[in-house]
């Protein structure tokens, strides 16, 4: 099973990226991502899924129909994922979703499978200005986390979603950590999708930067192996069914972005992680280091 899905390798029905539950054991999360021409529309049927609509570039209109009636909102979006946070829409289970491009746009729609087709939480429009921007780590482990779909920010059934931007030359998802067991108060079992975009950092000779790249590492234990060391480009996906994951490496010269979508079978919706004990000590070094002054790359803290 290849857990690295290069851009275009999963394209279907007009989408560049399609991740769905399948026979590999992937069962809790999914993602659709791609380009929509002005006025182009895509629809997701109502059922046992909750969705988060995330404009990657440009603006989209979102319309939903469910037990609570029809909801409509325009997501203003942004110029690119490196320009700052975006507003997003949360659509609960039991509601259909229609996404329409307002001008040319690129959009990601993440979802989590729910236990029921009945909505437990209402439709929500999270404005870009209400997205908490966290500067995590320090030194060359500094990164920017946009927590639009995390517990405490968004009420949802099981989906957890956020964006991470890592400046050129830095490492994120570091130290390596995992969340693949249910241990109350210590760790939650969550599948995780990484959707990547890569771009030259500001001031680079962009005409020469024709192949921006980054890297992603995932590894497991002897009793539950997984081994991924992927060179990633814009539109690539890495799936993490279990195991330690990190670092996500931004190569010198190229800023790295990823959208994370997570969910699992547990009753508690929480992001509780366990560091690889061989590398967790790195966190203790951050107290004496400064956050990378390039952060946040876009928007405000």
Short mmCIF file of C-alpha atoms in Angstrom, two decimals:
data_model
loop_
_atom_site.label_atom_id
_atom_site.label_comp_id
_atom_site.label_asym_id
_atom_site.label_seq_id
_atom_site.Cartn_x
_atom_site.Cartn_y
_atom_site.Cartn_z
CA UNK A 1 0.00 0.00 0.00
CA UNK A 2 1.39 3.40 -0.99
CA UNK A 3 0.56 6.00 1.64
CA UNK A 4 2.06 8.75 -0.56
CA UNK A 5 -0.39 9.81 -3.27
CA UNK A 6 1.28 12.14 -5.82
CA UNK A 7 -0.75 14.95 -7.39
CA UNK A 8 -3.13 13.61 -10.02
CA UNK A 9 -2.70 9.97 -9.07
CA UNK A 10 -6.11 9.89 -7.37
CA UNK A 11 -7.95 12.29 -9.71
CA UNK A 12 -11.62 11.57 -10.34
CA UNK A 13 -14.82 13.35 -11.33
CA UNK A 14 -13.01 16.60 -12.02
CA UNK A 15 -11.07 16.59 -8.74
CA UNK A 16 -7.25 16.48 -8.69
CA UNK A 17 -7.23 14.79 -5.29
CA UNK A 18 -9.70 12.19 -4.02
CA UNK A 19 -9.18 10.37 -0.72
CA UNK A 20 -12.01 8.08 0.37
CA UNK A 21 -12.36 5.24 2.88
CA UNK A 22 -11.22 2.07 1.14
CA UNK A 23 -10.22 -1.56 1.53
CA UNK A 24 -6.76 -0.63 2.86
CA UNK A 25 -8.26 0.00 6.28
CA UNK A 26 -8.54 3.75 5.76
CA UNK A 27 -12.00 4.40 7.19
CA UNK A 28 -12.55 7.65 9.09
CA UNK A 29 -11.51 10.60 6.87
CA UNK A 30 -11.39 11.83 3.30
CA UNK A 31 -10.47 14.77 1.11
CA UNK A 32 -11.38 16.27 -2.25
CA UNK A 33 -9.24 19.07 -3.72
CA UNK A 34 -8.96 20.75 -7.09
CA UNK A 35 -9.58 23.68 -9.37
CA UNK A 36 -13.00 25.08 -10.24
CA UNK A 37 -13.55 27.50 -13.10
CA UNK A 38 -15.70 30.55 -12.46
CA UNK A 39 -19.28 29.40 -11.85
CA UNK A 40 -18.35 25.71 -11.74
CA UNK A 41 -20.25 23.70 -9.14
CA UNK A 42 -19.57 20.49 -7.22
CA UNK A 43 -22.07 18.75 -4.93
CA UNK A 44 -21.70 16.27 -2.07
CA UNK A 45 -24.74 14.26 -1.05
CA UNK A 46 -26.19 14.29 2.45
CA UNK A 47 -25.34 11.31 4.63
CA UNK A 48 -23.05 10.09 7.36
CA UNK A 49 -20.32 12.63 6.74
CA UNK A 50 -19.47 16.06 8.11
CA UNK A 51 -17.50 18.40 5.84
CA UNK A 52 -15.14 21.36 6.13
CA UNK A 53 -14.82 23.55 3.03
CA UNK A 54 -11.42 25.31 2.76
CA UNK A 55 -10.66 27.74 -0.09
CA UNK A 56 -7.04 27.28 -1.17
CA UNK A 57 -7.10 30.24 -3.54
CA UNK A 58 -9.94 32.44 -4.71
CA UNK A 59 -13.50 32.52 -3.38
CA UNK A 60 -16.31 29.97 -3.30
CA UNK A 61 -19.97 30.00 -2.36
CA UNK A 62 -21.23 27.19 -0.13
CA UNK A 63 -24.88 26.11 0.02
CA UNK A 64 -26.21 23.33 2.23
CA UNK A 65 -29.56 21.62 2.71
CA UNK A 66 -30.33 19.66 5.85
CA UNK A 67 -32.74 19.21 8.72
CA UNK A 68 -32.11 22.78 9.87
CA UNK A 69 -33.00 24.17 6.43
CA UNK A 70 -30.91 25.84 3.77
CA UNK A 71 -27.70 27.68 4.58
CA UNK A 72 -25.71 29.83 2.16
CA UNK A 73 -22.43 31.64 2.64
CA UNK A 74 -19.66 33.13 0.51
CA UNK A 75 -16.13 32.22 1.59
CA UNK A 76 -13.92 35.14 0.61
CA UNK A 77 -10.82 32.96 0.52
CA UNK A 78 -7.35 34.33 -0.24
CA UNK A 79 -4.76 34.71 -3.00
CA UNK A 80 -2.90 31.54 -1.95
CA UNK A 81 -2.40 29.29 1.06
CA UNK A 82 0.70 31.32 1.89
CA UNK A 83 -1.21 34.63 2.05
CA UNK A 84 -2.77 33.99 5.46
CA UNK A 85 -5.77 32.27 7.03
CA UNK A 86 -9.02 31.80 5.15
CA UNK A 87 -12.62 31.66 6.25
CA UNK A 88 -14.07 28.15 6.17
CA UNK A 89 -17.47 26.47 6.37
CA UNK A 90 -18.38 23.52 8.57
CA UNK A 91 -21.28 21.39 7.31
CA UNK A 92 -22.73 18.80 9.71
CA UNK A 93 -23.79 15.27 8.89
CA UNK A 94 -27.13 14.91 7.13
CA UNK A 95 -26.66 18.00 4.96
CA UNK A 96 -25.83 18.12 1.26
CA UNK A 97 -23.03 20.48 0.23
CA UNK A 98 -22.78 22.49 -2.99
CA UNK A 99 -19.58 24.43 -3.69
CA UNK A 100 -19.57 27.04 -6.48
CA UNK A 101 -16.50 28.96 -7.61
CA UNK A 102 -16.80 32.77 -7.49
CA UNK A 103 -14.22 33.45 -10.17
CA UNK A 104 -11.54 30.82 -10.71
CA UNK A 105 -10.77 29.05 -7.46
CA UNK A 106 -9.02 26.14 -5.86
CA UNK A 107 -10.74 24.44 -2.96
CA UNK A 108 -10.32 21.55 -0.55
CA UNK A 109 -13.25 19.73 1.05
CA UNK A 110 -12.28 17.51 3.96
CA UNK A 111 -14.67 15.13 5.65
CA UNK A 112 -15.03 12.69 8.51
CA UNK A 113 -17.34 9.71 8.61
CA UNK A 114 -19.93 10.05 11.37
CA UNK A 115 -21.85 7.45 13.35
CA UNK A 116 -25.21 8.90 12.29
CA UNK A 117 -26.68 11.00 9.50
CA UNK A 118 -28.28 13.26 12.10
CA UNK A 119 -26.49 16.54 12.76
CA UNK A 120 -25.11 16.93 16.27
CA UNK A 121 -23.78 20.44 15.66
CA UNK A 122 -24.98 23.34 13.50
CA UNK A 123 -23.62 24.70 10.24
CA UNK A 124 -20.84 27.20 10.96
CA UNK A 125 -19.04 29.90 9.03
CA UNK A 126 -15.65 30.59 10.65
CA UNK A 127 -14.41 34.01 9.49
CA UNK A 128 -10.71 34.38 8.65
CA UNK A 129 -10.34 36.95 11.42
CA UNK A 130 -11.62 34.44 13.96
CA UNK A 131 -9.06 31.75 13.08
CA UNK A 132 -6.51 31.42 15.91
CA UNK A 133 -2.97 31.56 14.51
CA UNK A 134 -0.48 29.72 16.70
CA UNK A 135 3.29 30.06 16.35
CA UNK A 136 4.53 26.65 17.45
CA UNK A 137 8.07 25.53 18.19
CA UNK A 138 11.19 27.70 18.00
CA UNK A 139 14.34 28.15 15.96
CA UNK A 140 14.35 25.95 12.85
CA UNK A 141 11.40 24.01 14.30
CA UNK A 142 9.20 27.15 14.10
CA UNK A 143 5.94 26.88 12.18
CA UNK A 144 2.58 28.63 11.88
CA UNK A 145 -0.59 26.71 12.75
CA UNK A 146 -4.02 28.00 11.71
CA UNK A 147 -6.51 26.30 14.02
CA UNK A 148 -9.83 26.83 12.24
CA UNK A 149 -11.17 23.32 12.85
CA UNK A 150 -9.70 22.18 16.15
CA UNK A 151 -11.50 21.43 19.44
CA UNK A 152 -12.18 24.66 21.30
CA UNK A 153 -12.50 26.59 18.04
CA UNK A 154 -15.02 24.50 16.09
CA UNK A 155 -17.72 22.25 17.51
CA UNK A 156 -17.97 19.09 15.41
CA UNK A 157 -18.77 15.41 15.62
CA UNK A 158 -15.31 13.96 15.00
CA UNK A 159 -13.40 15.99 12.37
CA UNK A 160 -10.29 17.94 13.40
CA UNK A 161 -8.67 20.17 10.78
CA UNK A 162 -5.97 22.83 10.63
CA UNK A 163 -3.33 24.31 8.33
CA UNK A 164 0.41 24.43 8.98
CA UNK A 165 2.90 26.69 7.19
CA UNK A 166 6.60 25.95 7.57
CA UNK A 167 9.13 28.57 6.39
CA UNK A 168 11.85 27.52 3.96
CA UNK A 169 14.53 25.44 5.65
CA UNK A 170 12.48 24.65 8.77
CA UNK A 171 11.06 21.40 10.14
CA UNK A 172 7.53 20.90 11.43
CA UNK A 173 5.64 17.90 12.80
CA UNK A 174 8.67 17.79 15.06
CA UNK A 175 9.48 16.06 17.32
CA UNK A 176 7.88 12.99 15.70
CA UNK A 177 4.63 12.07 17.40
CA UNK A 178 1.77 9.63 17.05
CA UNK A 179 -1.93 9.39 17.84
CA UNK A 180 -2.98 5.84 17.03
CA UNK A 181 -4.16 4.45 20.38
CA UNK A 182 -7.02 5.28 22.72
CA UNK A 183 -5.42 6.04 26.10
CA UNK A 184 -7.74 8.27 28.12
CA UNK A 185 -6.15 11.60 28.93
CA UNK A 186 -2.93 10.74 27.09
CA UNK A 187 -3.57 9.80 23.45
CA UNK A 188 -6.43 9.60 20.96
CA UNK A 189 -6.68 7.35 17.90
CA UNK A 190 -6.79 9.52 14.79
CA UNK A 191 -6.14 8.92 11.09
CA UNK A 192 -4.45 11.94 9.51
CA UNK A 193 -4.34 13.35 5.99
CA UNK A 194 -1.52 15.67 4.92
CA UNK A 195 -2.34 17.68 1.77
CA UNK A 196 0.73 19.66 0.62
CA UNK A 197 1.53 22.81 -1.31
CA UNK A 198 5.04 24.14 -1.89
CA UNK A 199 6.18 27.54 -3.18
CA UNK A 200 9.40 29.56 -3.44
CA UNK A 201 9.96 31.84 -0.47
CA UNK A 202 9.60 35.60 -0.94
CA UNK A 203 12.45 37.13 -2.88
CA UNK A 204 13.35 33.92 -4.72
CA UNK A 205 13.97 34.00 -8.48
CA UNK A 206 10.63 32.34 -9.15
CA UNK A 207 11.31 31.92 -12.87
CA UNK A 208 14.01 29.40 -11.95
CA UNK A 209 11.97 27.65 -9.25
CA UNK A 210 10.15 25.20 -11.50
CA UNK A 211 10.02 22.19 -9.16
CA UNK A 212 9.38 23.21 -5.51
CA UNK A 213 9.74 20.25 -3.14
CA UNK A 214 9.43 19.26 0.50
CA UNK A 215 9.69 15.99 2.42
CA UNK A 216 7.52 13.97 4.81
CA UNK A 217 8.49 11.11 7.12
CA UNK A 218 6.20 8.46 8.69
CA UNK A 219 7.48 5.37 10.51
CA UNK A 220 6.06 2.69 12.78
CA UNK A 221 6.94 0.17 15.44
CA UNK A 222 8.18 -3.37 14.80
CA UNK A 223 4.76 -4.80 15.65
CA UNK A 224 2.94 -2.25 13.48
CA UNK A 225 5.24 -1.19 10.65
CA UNK A 226 4.90 1.69 8.23
CA UNK A 227 7.75 3.33 6.31
CA UNK A 228 7.28 6.54 4.31
CA UNK A 229 9.93 9.03 3.25
CA UNK A 230 8.24 11.02 0.52
CA UNK A 231 9.39 13.87 -1.67
CA UNK A 232 6.24 16.00 -1.85
CA UNK A 233 5.04 18.65 -4.29
CA UNK A 234 1.95 20.82 -4.55
CA UNK A 235 -1.15 18.65 -4.60
CA UNK A 236 0.52 15.59 -3.09
CA UNK A 237 -1.08 13.75 -0.19
CA UNK A 238 0.47 11.59 2.51
CA UNK A 239 -1.85 9.43 4.60
CA UNK A 240 -0.97 8.50 8.18
CA UNK A 241 -3.04 5.49 9.30
CA UNK A 242 -0.81 4.95 12.35
CA UNK A 243 2.75 5.39 13.52
CA UNK A 244 5.13 8.21 14.29
CA UNK A 245 5.04 11.08 11.82
CA UNK A 246 7.54 13.86 11.41
CA UNK A 247 9.40 15.73 10.35
CA UNK A 248 7.66 17.55 7.55
CA UNK A 249 10.65 19.30 6.00
CA UNK A 250 10.62 22.56 4.08
CA UNK A 251 13.63 22.49 1.76
CA UNK A 252 15.78 25.64 1.70
CA UNK A 253 14.25 28.11 -0.73
CA UNK A 254 10.72 26.67 -0.51
CA UNK A 255 7.93 27.37 1.95
CA UNK A 256 5.83 24.33 2.82
CA UNK A 257 2.08 24.23 3.51
CA UNK A 258 -0.10 21.35 4.57
CA UNK A 259 -3.74 20.92 5.37
CA UNK A 260 -4.40 18.30 8.05
CA UNK A 261 -7.69 16.41 8.32
CA UNK A 262 -8.07 13.99 11.24
CA UNK A 263 -10.74 11.78 12.80
CA UNK A 264 -10.96 8.45 14.59
CA UNK A 265 -13.26 5.95 16.25
CA UNK A 266 -13.03 7.25 19.81
CA UNK A 267 -15.84 9.01 21.65
CA UNK A 268 -13.58 11.90 22.68
CA UNK A 269 -12.85 14.50 19.99
CA UNK A 270 -9.37 15.57 21.02
CA UNK A 271 -5.86 15.87 19.59
CA UNK A 272 -3.83 14.03 22.22
CA UNK A 273 -0.40 12.99 21.02
CA UNK A 274 2.60 10.99 22.21
CA UNK A 275 6.13 12.07 21.24
CA UNK A 276 8.66 9.52 20.07
CA UNK A 277 10.65 9.09 23.31
CA UNK A 278 13.89 9.13 21.34
CA UNK A 279 13.26 12.72 20.21
CA UNK A 280 10.78 14.33 22.61
CA UNK A 281 13.62 16.05 24.51
CA UNK A 282 13.84 18.53 21.62
CA UNK A 283 10.82 20.39 23.01
CA UNK A 284 12.87 21.35 26.08
CA UNK A 285 15.34 23.28 23.92
CA UNK A 286 12.73 25.69 22.60
CA UNK A 287 12.60 27.80 25.76
CA UNK A 288 16.02 29.28 24.93
CA UNK A 289 15.29 29.91 21.24
CA UNK A 290 13.32 32.58 19.42
CA UNK A 291 10.43 31.90 17.07
CA UNK A 292 11.47 32.32 13.44
CA UNK A 293 10.97 36.05 12.68
CA UNK A 294 9.51 35.21 9.24
CA UNK A 295 6.34 34.04 11.00
CA UNK A 296 3.49 34.46 10.53
CA UNK A 297 3.99 34.33 6.78
CA UNK A 298 0.58 35.88 6.13
CA UNK A 299 -2.12 37.43 8.27
CA UNK A 300 -1.77 38.28 11.93
CA UNK A 301 -0.82 36.39 15.06
#
